[in-house]
Amino acid sequence: MSANEGWIGRRVQRREDLPLIQGKGRFAADLTMPDMVHMAVLRSPHAHARLLGVDTSKARELPGVFDVLTSADLDGIGEFPVLWQLPGQKASGIPVLARDKVRYVGEPVAAVVAVSRYVAEDALELIEADYDPLPTVVDVESALKAGAPVINEAWGDNVAIRHIVPGIDATGKAGDIDGAFAAADAVVKARFKINRFSGVPLETRGLVASHDPLTHGLTLWSSSQVAHKQRTQLASVLGVPESSIRVMTPNLGGGFGVKWDCYPEDALVCLFSQRLQRPVKWIEDRREHLMGTVHAREQVQELEAAVARDGTILGIRGKIWADLGAHIHSVGIGPAWVTGVSLTGQYRIKNYYCEVIGVATNKVPSSTFRGFGGPEATFATERLIEKAARAVGLDPAEVRRKNFIQPDEFPWFSAGGGVFDSGNYPAALEKALEEVDYDHLREEQAGLRAKGVYRGIGIGCYIHTSGFGPSFILGLVGYNTSGYEGSSIKVDPQGGITIYTGMIPLGQGTETTLAQVAADQFGVDFNDVRVVWGDTSQTPYTGFGSAGSRSNVAAAAILKAAEVVRDKSIRIGAHLLEAAPEDVVYENGGVQVKGSPEKRLTLGDVAKAAYLAHNLPKGELPTLEGTYVYDPAMFTIAFGCHVAVVDVDLETGEVKIVRYVVVDDSGTIINPLLVEGQIQGGVAMGLGGALLEEFVYDENGQLLTTSFMDYLLPSIHEVPHMELHQQVTVSPHTPGGFKGMGEAGMFSPGAALANAVSDALLPFGVEVDRMPITSNLVWSLLPKS
Amino acid sequence: MKPPSFAYEAPEALDDALALLDRHGDDAKVLAGGQSLVPLLNFRLARPARLIDINGVPGLASISERDGTISIGAMTRQRTIETSPLVASRAPLLAAATRWIGHPPIRTRGTIGGSLAHNDPSGEYPAVLLALDAQVRIRSQRGERVLGIDAFLGEWLSTALGPDELVIAVEIPIGSKHATYGFAEVAKRHGDFALAGVAARFTLDGSHIGDARIVAFGGVARATRLTAAEDAIRGRVPNETLFGEANRAATAAIDPISDLHATGEYRRHLTGVLVVRALRQAFGEA
Ligand SMILES: Cc1cc2nc3c(=O)[nH]c(=O)nc-3n(C[C@H](O)[C@H](O)[C@H](O)COP(=O)(O)OP(=O)(O)OC[C@H]3O[C@@H](n4cnc5c(N)ncnc54)[C@H](O)[C@@H]3O)c2cc1C
């Protein structure tokens, strides 16, 4: 192996960092253009009202205002479609501007373009929108009541879908859920509430649209996670050919899924730019982000588990109500569906039944966010396991051991219909318990209690379905998108390597990891590989778009594209070396005749010949490049285990995290440094949702958390030191054995903390079944003496 | 989140600032550290026609001791107060409480005058200054007046300040050598406004508690003295039973609001717990 090999697995520093920390990054907000004008959006102050009319005449007269749009100006403009149309889900779409009715506080009603954002906001105050307020529904319980106000009249009620997930085995045969409950020694029941929270990236959304009269084309600089999908959707909404739109993404300051979606503003800046023939900029402010960008997670779950005396979980059944907000957003009830098929977790639970009910409320639409339904399932499953253990008098760790799918049982067909590729769940748990010194903690616990220290130990095991997903499966579930990633590799005439990826780096270090993968394939220095991203006119179409856990798919595409290029180098090299291609190998950054290292050409030599094309093998085309589109063969299932150790202050209800141990297994690791960063960030985000974050509405549907004073993200003070441990179980399905890892950290914090706090307060019978676990909540659960 | 347009003045002498306030007071706002005012402007919750920036006015940012009083200029930054040796030795309660205000960048801009004039009911300074029985020195073109802190503080962000008046300084009596204090609060995150907090100052009379000033803040209309708790402990020997009495007296006396961050019931309970914690800080685990 040469010094240039083995980039995969190295702790390479992120190549993105230097310019970013020097302030040389270029974000949407940094972009400026001649004649550029600025957009501001009028948002509904009502949660539910008829929109009787919008008078923009005064706003138009304000000096500095160029243009105003309301829904009346949008004839011929479509709605943003729902991409994931699970069979049975009612029809819906997202209007660019509200027409006839507003359905949540923050819904765009009109938009203004002016010489500056200041003037544009002044103009918003001059728009007179006439509302006739309607009664509101702000939670699933009231939305389902008979006679509840109906948000989308065409539906007849507020139910978007009732979807049943029957437990099945590998042959599709249903389990015996009633039998499981009849045979149970104990049944544990719970009602869980998962809070409404979401991705709140440091950088809000940002757009600059520029209509080019020369090409009749539109260029959109966008903070989108998924430029190609945005282009496809914009073309359909605007009714223009997709080829006339170019989407470019500058640096992104985080995305977390919420920048995967398309939004009304995306279309508005384009429309204004077409109308005005000027560049139009819109930078979302924080208030708009909190009330205009998708929320996520909110669910009510009523579940029960059938437990045998020895701790075996015989079955799980129940219902999940997903609070979808006012519109079915792009992924429909997708996240809740993922929850609904995932509640058996990493356990051999064969009898299963779950009903998923999507419910509309007068709130911001709910959609994609790091974890995508998985953390909601993890919370429920891991709380049920804990309750099951208490019910039959066993240690929670023991009950997990008893029920784990074993390493030799893969591929495993889960009762929810998933195929698990590989795993070693017991090893992850044992490693976490050993690192935290579980037995010692348990011994210590009683003594501490006697001293008034209420210490709790909470386990949260998780599986994370990544590499979403084989396109044919997306088709089967009505998901109108695809799962592949494309990658092109071009070797220039000097032998320099450039990768073109449809992935968009959101801050995970994608450029670094993809360059590492390619460097190994060509036996060159990592620094000699350039990565081009973020421009639909240059990069290959990507079906799904970028998510934190997609680098496995993109990496596989690079492996395959590199193979194409290497094969071509071998053919051309063999020709030049006057050898048979079978006798030539690619090694150490060049081609050579097997067994004769002196008969060798560097990649540069081959590239030069490939471009000159003076002497190529018969039938070989000039230049040296290759493209591969990798559609995942199967999902990859990453997994791991978190253990939280907490102290609970009985007087105030405050929870202090004493230790936090993570064991993660995401298959082959490309860069351990970046994996640690992703896990730390994921855990921090998970802890935020578990302890602090929540979008709160009052009974009239007013959003109360519209600034960082009220929507509380964890800060450096709240995020504990994490003890991170890595395990590797490769995926048999991906070339390279990669699994996705960017979301994994997010899955278990809620479960681990709820279990830990419940464990600490076991003497009082306290069960923490909802998030966020605030001090007020904990105190309210304690008996008042 | 952009403010409506406003005129901006940056006087370089106190008299000029007062003259501007005299002329424009009704539709002007003083700009000090901007940590409360600027967000209000950006949310268009405050819409003054004119800002009078007093950051360039000399003589408003000193800390000095005279005649048994610590005088702190209105423009003194919270961070300066936090790190002042004089404050640490003469008004340690103020130093201790300052660390609970926001975060270092905020304290580096935020001023004591701004905190007082803004009078957030969950802010530390109004409560601490009430516990310390401070005086507020106020000036306008009409002249100067000194108000006791209790008379200065109004309910829900209001104060006794007239539109033409400027807070010049806060004066804190150093008082007895035999004094002790306690400060405790619960916030959702480090640096957030308090869900509930207690600032207390006591004097010692031999082994007995002498004077007691116990102030609750957070979720109440303004920093509020818990007089029933004070009465319950004044002249008594500090011990846990007594602290328990103070807890009960405190919780019986206040009725905090419920909002998205906490219920009134929880805040009331916390106030009692924090009274006990402040007492323990002052007198040890008795
Ligand atoms: C993220 C964050 C966290 C914070 N956390 C806390 C906290 O935990 N506890 C806390 O107490 N505060 C907190 N604050 C508020 C902070 O302490 C403010 O600095 C303070 O409330 C106001 O001081 P200022 O100098 O910034 O005043 P400004 O914002 O400039 O002014 C506030 C008000 O006072 C008036 N004013 C200012 N100076 C004078 C004067 N000399 N005479 C007359 N009127 C005057 C202004 O006109 C305005 O109405 C926080 C602020 C932020 C941004």
Short mmCIF file of N, CA, C and O in Angstrom, two decimals, chain A residues 14-84:
data_model
loop_
_atom_site.label_atom_id
_atom_site.label_comp_id
_atom_site.label_asym_id
_atom_site.label_seq_id
_atom_site.Cartn_x
_atom_site.Cartn_y
_atom_site.Cartn_z
N ARG A 14 -11.35 18.71 8.20
CA ARG A 14 -12.26 19.17 7.15
C ARG A 14 -11.60 20.23 6.28
O ARG A 14 -11.14 21.24 6.79
N ARG A 15 -11.59 19.99 4.98
CA ARG A 15 -11.00 20.98 4.08
C ARG A 15 -11.88 22.23 3.98
O ARG A 15 -11.43 23.28 3.57
N GLU A 16 -13.15 22.09 4.37
CA GLU A 16 -14.07 23.23 4.29
C GLU A 16 -13.77 24.30 5.34
O GLU A 16 -14.19 25.44 5.22
N ASP A 17 -13.07 23.89 6.41
CA ASP A 17 -13.08 24.74 7.60
C ASP A 17 -12.32 26.05 7.46
O ASP A 17 -12.78 27.08 7.93
N LEU A 18 -11.14 26.01 6.85
CA LEU A 18 -10.30 27.20 6.87
C LEU A 18 -11.02 28.42 6.30
O LEU A 18 -11.15 29.44 6.99
N PRO A 19 -11.53 28.33 5.07
CA PRO A 19 -12.24 29.52 4.58
C PRO A 19 -13.44 29.90 5.45
O PRO A 19 -13.70 31.08 5.66
N LEU A 20 -14.14 28.89 5.98
CA LEU A 20 -15.33 29.22 6.76
C LEU A 20 -14.97 29.95 8.04
O LEU A 20 -15.58 30.96 8.39
N ILE A 21 -13.93 29.47 8.73
CA ILE A 21 -13.61 30.14 9.99
C ILE A 21 -12.88 31.46 9.76
O ILE A 21 -12.78 32.29 10.65
N GLN A 22 -12.41 31.67 8.54
CA GLN A 22 -11.83 32.97 8.22
C GLN A 22 -12.88 33.95 7.73
O GLN A 22 -12.56 35.05 7.29
N GLY A 23 -14.13 33.53 7.75
CA GLY A 23 -15.20 34.42 7.30
C GLY A 23 -15.25 34.55 5.79
O GLY A 23 -15.84 35.48 5.25
N LYS A 24 -14.62 33.60 5.09
CA LYS A 24 -14.62 33.70 3.63
C LYS A 24 -15.68 32.82 2.99
O LYS A 24 -15.69 32.65 1.77
N GLY A 25 -16.53 32.22 3.82
CA GLY A 25 -17.63 31.44 3.26
C GLY A 25 -18.55 32.37 2.47
O GLY A 25 -18.52 33.59 2.64
N ARG A 26 -19.34 31.76 1.60
CA ARG A 26 -20.26 32.57 0.82
C ARG A 26 -21.64 31.96 0.98
O ARG A 26 -21.95 30.91 0.42
N PHE A 27 -22.44 32.58 1.82
CA PHE A 27 -23.79 32.11 2.09
C PHE A 27 -24.77 32.95 1.27
O PHE A 27 -24.40 33.98 0.72
N ALA A 28 -26.02 32.50 1.22
CA ALA A 28 -27.00 33.24 0.42
C ALA A 28 -27.03 34.71 0.83
O ALA A 28 -27.12 35.61 -0.01
N ALA A 29 -26.94 34.96 2.13
CA ALA A 29 -27.02 36.35 2.61
C ALA A 29 -25.85 37.19 2.11
O ALA A 29 -25.94 38.41 2.06
N ASP A 30 -24.74 36.55 1.76
CA ASP A 30 -23.57 37.30 1.29
C ASP A 30 -23.70 37.73 -0.17
O ASP A 30 -22.93 38.57 -0.63
N LEU A 31 -24.62 37.12 -0.89
CA LEU A 31 -24.69 37.38 -2.33
C LEU A 31 -25.29 38.74 -2.61
O LEU A 31 -26.28 39.14 -1.98
N THR A 32 -24.68 39.45 -3.52
CA THR A 32 -25.25 40.72 -3.90
C THR A 32 -25.04 40.90 -5.40
O THR A 32 -24.08 40.36 -5.96
N MET A 33 -25.94 41.60 -6.05
CA MET A 33 -25.89 41.75 -7.50
C MET A 33 -26.34 43.14 -7.89
O MET A 33 -27.13 43.75 -7.17
N PRO A 34 -25.89 43.62 -9.03
CA PRO A 34 -26.36 44.92 -9.48
C PRO A 34 -27.88 44.92 -9.62
O PRO A 34 -28.46 43.92 -10.06
N ASP A 35 -28.51 46.01 -9.21
CA ASP A 35 -29.96 46.19 -9.34
C ASP A 35 -30.79 45.23 -8.48
O ASP A 35 -31.99 45.06 -8.70
N MET A 36 -30.13 44.60 -7.53
CA MET A 36 -30.86 43.62 -6.73
C MET A 36 -31.88 44.32 -5.82
O MET A 36 -31.61 45.37 -5.26
N VAL A 37 -33.06 43.70 -5.70
CA VAL A 37 -34.10 44.23 -4.83
C VAL A 37 -34.51 43.16 -3.82
O VAL A 37 -34.11 41.99 -3.95
N HIS A 38 -35.30 43.56 -2.82
CA HIS A 38 -35.49 42.70 -1.65
C HIS A 38 -36.96 42.39 -1.40
O HIS A 38 -37.81 43.28 -1.49
N MET A 39 -37.19 41.16 -1.03
CA MET A 39 -38.57 40.71 -0.82
C MET A 39 -38.89 40.59 0.68
O MET A 39 -38.03 40.22 1.47
N ALA A 40 -40.11 40.91 1.02
CA ALA A 40 -40.62 40.61 2.37
C ALA A 40 -42.01 40.00 2.19
O ALA A 40 -42.69 40.26 1.20
N VAL A 41 -42.40 39.18 3.15
CA VAL A 41 -43.63 38.40 3.01
C VAL A 41 -44.61 38.76 4.12
O VAL A 41 -44.24 38.79 5.30
N LEU A 42 -45.84 39.04 3.73
CA LEU A 42 -46.91 39.27 4.71
C LEU A 42 -47.45 37.91 5.14
O LEU A 42 -47.82 37.09 4.30
N ARG A 43 -47.49 37.72 6.44
CA ARG A 43 -47.91 36.41 6.96
C ARG A 43 -49.19 36.54 7.78
O ARG A 43 -49.41 37.55 8.43
N SER A 44 -49.96 35.51 7.72
CA SER A 44 -51.25 35.57 8.41
C SER A 44 -51.06 35.71 9.92
O SER A 44 -50.32 34.95 10.53
N PRO A 45 -51.79 36.68 10.52
CA PRO A 45 -51.77 36.76 11.99
C PRO A 45 -52.82 35.85 12.60
O PRO A 45 -52.88 35.71 13.82
N HIS A 46 -53.65 35.23 11.77
CA HIS A 46 -54.71 34.36 12.27
C HIS A 46 -54.37 32.90 12.01
O HIS A 46 -53.80 32.57 10.98
N ALA A 47 -54.83 32.06 12.92
CA ALA A 47 -54.59 30.63 12.75
C ALA A 47 -55.58 30.02 11.76
O ALA A 47 -55.29 29.02 11.12
N HIS A 48 -56.74 30.64 11.65
CA HIS A 48 -57.78 30.08 10.79
C HIS A 48 -58.75 31.20 10.48
O HIS A 48 -59.37 31.75 11.39
N ALA A 49 -58.85 31.58 9.24
CA ALA A 49 -59.76 32.68 8.89
C ALA A 49 -60.06 32.63 7.41
O ALA A 49 -59.25 32.15 6.61
N ARG A 50 -61.24 33.12 7.06
CA ARG A 50 -61.51 33.36 5.64
C ARG A 50 -60.74 34.61 5.24
O ARG A 50 -60.71 35.58 5.98
N LEU A 51 -60.16 34.54 4.08
CA LEU A 51 -59.43 35.69 3.56
C LEU A 51 -60.36 36.37 2.57
O LEU A 51 -60.57 35.88 1.46
N LEU A 52 -60.96 37.49 3.01
CA LEU A 52 -62.01 38.10 2.20
C LEU A 52 -61.44 38.97 1.09
O LEU A 52 -62.06 39.16 0.06
N GLY A 53 -60.26 39.50 1.33
CA GLY A 53 -59.66 40.34 0.30
C GLY A 53 -58.34 40.89 0.79
O GLY A 53 -58.09 40.94 1.99
N VAL A 54 -57.50 41.27 -0.15
CA VAL A 54 -56.21 41.85 0.21
C VAL A 54 -56.03 43.11 -0.64
O VAL A 54 -55.99 43.03 -1.87
N ASP A 55 -55.97 44.26 0.04
CA ASP A 55 -55.83 45.53 -0.66
C ASP A 55 -54.38 46.00 -0.56
O ASP A 55 -53.88 46.29 0.53
N THR A 56 -53.73 46.04 -1.71
CA THR A 56 -52.30 46.37 -1.70
C THR A 56 -52.03 47.78 -2.22
O THR A 56 -50.87 48.16 -2.40
N SER A 57 -53.09 48.55 -2.44
CA SER A 57 -52.88 49.82 -3.14
C SER A 57 -51.95 50.76 -2.37
O SER A 57 -51.08 51.40 -2.96
N LYS A 58 -52.13 50.86 -1.06
CA LYS A 58 -51.26 51.77 -0.30
C LYS A 58 -49.81 51.31 -0.32
O LYS A 58 -48.89 52.13 -0.39
N ALA A 59 -49.62 50.01 -0.24
CA ALA A 59 -48.26 49.48 -0.26
C ALA A 59 -47.58 49.81 -1.59
O ALA A 59 -46.40 50.18 -1.62
N ARG A 60 -48.33 49.69 -2.66
CA ARG A 60 -47.74 49.97 -3.98
C ARG A 60 -47.29 51.42 -4.11
O ARG A 60 -46.39 51.73 -4.88
N GLU A 61 -47.97 52.30 -3.36
CA GLU A 61 -47.64 53.73 -3.48
C GLU A 61 -46.43 54.13 -2.67
O GLU A 61 -45.88 55.21 -2.87
N LEU A 62 -46.01 53.29 -1.75
CA LEU A 62 -44.87 53.67 -0.90
C LEU A 62 -43.62 53.80 -1.76
O LEU A 62 -43.28 52.89 -2.53
N PRO A 63 -42.92 54.95 -1.66
CA PRO A 63 -41.70 55.10 -2.46
C PRO A 63 -40.70 53.98 -2.15
O PRO A 63 -40.50 53.63 -0.99
N GLY A 64 -40.13 53.44 -3.19
CA GLY A 64 -39.15 52.36 -3.02
C GLY A 64 -39.73 50.98 -3.24
O GLY A 64 -39.01 50.00 -3.30
N VAL A 65 -41.06 50.90 -3.37
CA VAL A 65 -41.70 49.60 -3.61
C VAL A 65 -41.79 49.35 -5.12
O VAL A 65 -42.20 50.23 -5.87
N PHE A 66 -41.39 48.17 -5.53
CA PHE A 66 -41.41 47.83 -6.95
C PHE A 66 -42.62 46.99 -7.35
O PHE A 66 -43.14 47.13 -8.45
N ASP A 67 -43.02 46.09 -6.48
CA ASP A 67 -44.05 45.15 -6.92
C ASP A 67 -44.67 44.49 -5.69
O ASP A 67 -44.03 44.35 -4.64
N VAL A 68 -45.92 44.09 -5.83
CA VAL A 68 -46.63 43.40 -4.76
C VAL A 68 -47.39 42.24 -5.40
O VAL A 68 -47.96 42.39 -6.48
N LEU A 69 -47.39 41.10 -4.74
CA LEU A 69 -48.15 39.96 -5.25
C LEU A 69 -49.13 39.45 -4.19
O LEU A 69 -48.80 39.39 -3.00
N THR A 70 -50.32 39.10 -4.66
CA THR A 70 -51.26 38.35 -3.82
C THR A 70 -51.72 37.16 -4.65
O THR A 70 -51.36 37.04 -5.84
N SER A 71 -52.55 36.32 -4.06
CA SER A 71 -52.97 35.13 -4.80
C SER A 71 -53.72 35.52 -6.08
O SER A 71 -53.73 34.76 -7.05
N ALA A 72 -54.32 36.71 -6.09
CA ALA A 72 -55.05 37.15 -7.28
C ALA A 72 -54.14 37.29 -8.50
O ALA A 72 -54.59 37.25 -9.63
N ASP A 73 -52.83 37.47 -8.23
CA ASP A 73 -51.88 37.64 -9.34
C ASP A 73 -51.29 36.32 -9.79
O ASP A 73 -50.39 36.29 -10.63
N LEU A 74 -51.73 35.22 -9.20
CA LEU A 74 -51.02 33.96 -9.43
C LEU A 74 -51.76 33.00 -10.35
O LEU A 74 -51.57 31.79 -10.26
N ASP A 75 -52.57 33.52 -11.25
CA ASP A 75 -53.23 32.61 -12.18
C ASP A 75 -52.18 31.87 -13.00
O ASP A 75 -51.22 32.46 -13.47
N GLY A 76 -52.36 30.61 -13.16
CA GLY A 76 -51.41 29.82 -13.94
C GLY A 76 -50.26 29.30 -13.10
O GLY A 76 -49.45 28.52 -13.58
N ILE A 77 -50.18 29.74 -11.85
CA ILE A 77 -49.13 29.24 -10.96
C ILE A 77 -49.70 28.10 -10.13
O ILE A 77 -50.80 28.21 -9.56
N GLY A 78 -48.98 27.03 -10.06
CA GLY A 78 -49.49 25.84 -9.37
C GLY A 78 -49.23 25.87 -7.88
O GLY A 78 -48.82 26.87 -7.31
N GLU A 79 -49.52 24.74 -7.26
CA GLU A 79 -49.23 24.57 -5.84
C GLU A 79 -48.05 23.63 -5.70
O GLU A 79 -47.77 22.84 -6.60
N PHE A 80 -47.36 23.72 -4.56
CA PHE A 80 -46.30 22.74 -4.32
C PHE A 80 -46.95 21.40 -4.02
O PHE A 80 -47.79 21.30 -3.12
N PRO A 81 -46.59 20.38 -4.79
CA PRO A 81 -47.27 19.10 -4.64
C PRO A 81 -46.78 18.33 -3.41
O PRO A 81 -45.68 18.58 -2.92
N VAL A 82 -47.63 17.43 -2.96
CA VAL A 82 -47.20 16.48 -1.94
C VAL A 82 -46.44 15.37 -2.66
O VAL A 82 -46.97 14.76 -3.59
N LEU A 83 -45.21 15.15 -2.29
CA LEU A 83 -44.40 14.16 -3.00
C LEU A 83 -44.70 12.74 -2.54
O LEU A 83 -44.69 11.81 -3.31
N TRP A 84 -44.92 12.63 -1.23
CA TRP A 84 -45.15 11.29 -0.71
C TRP A 84 -46.65 11.13 -0.50
O TRP A 84 -47.21 11.60 0.48
#
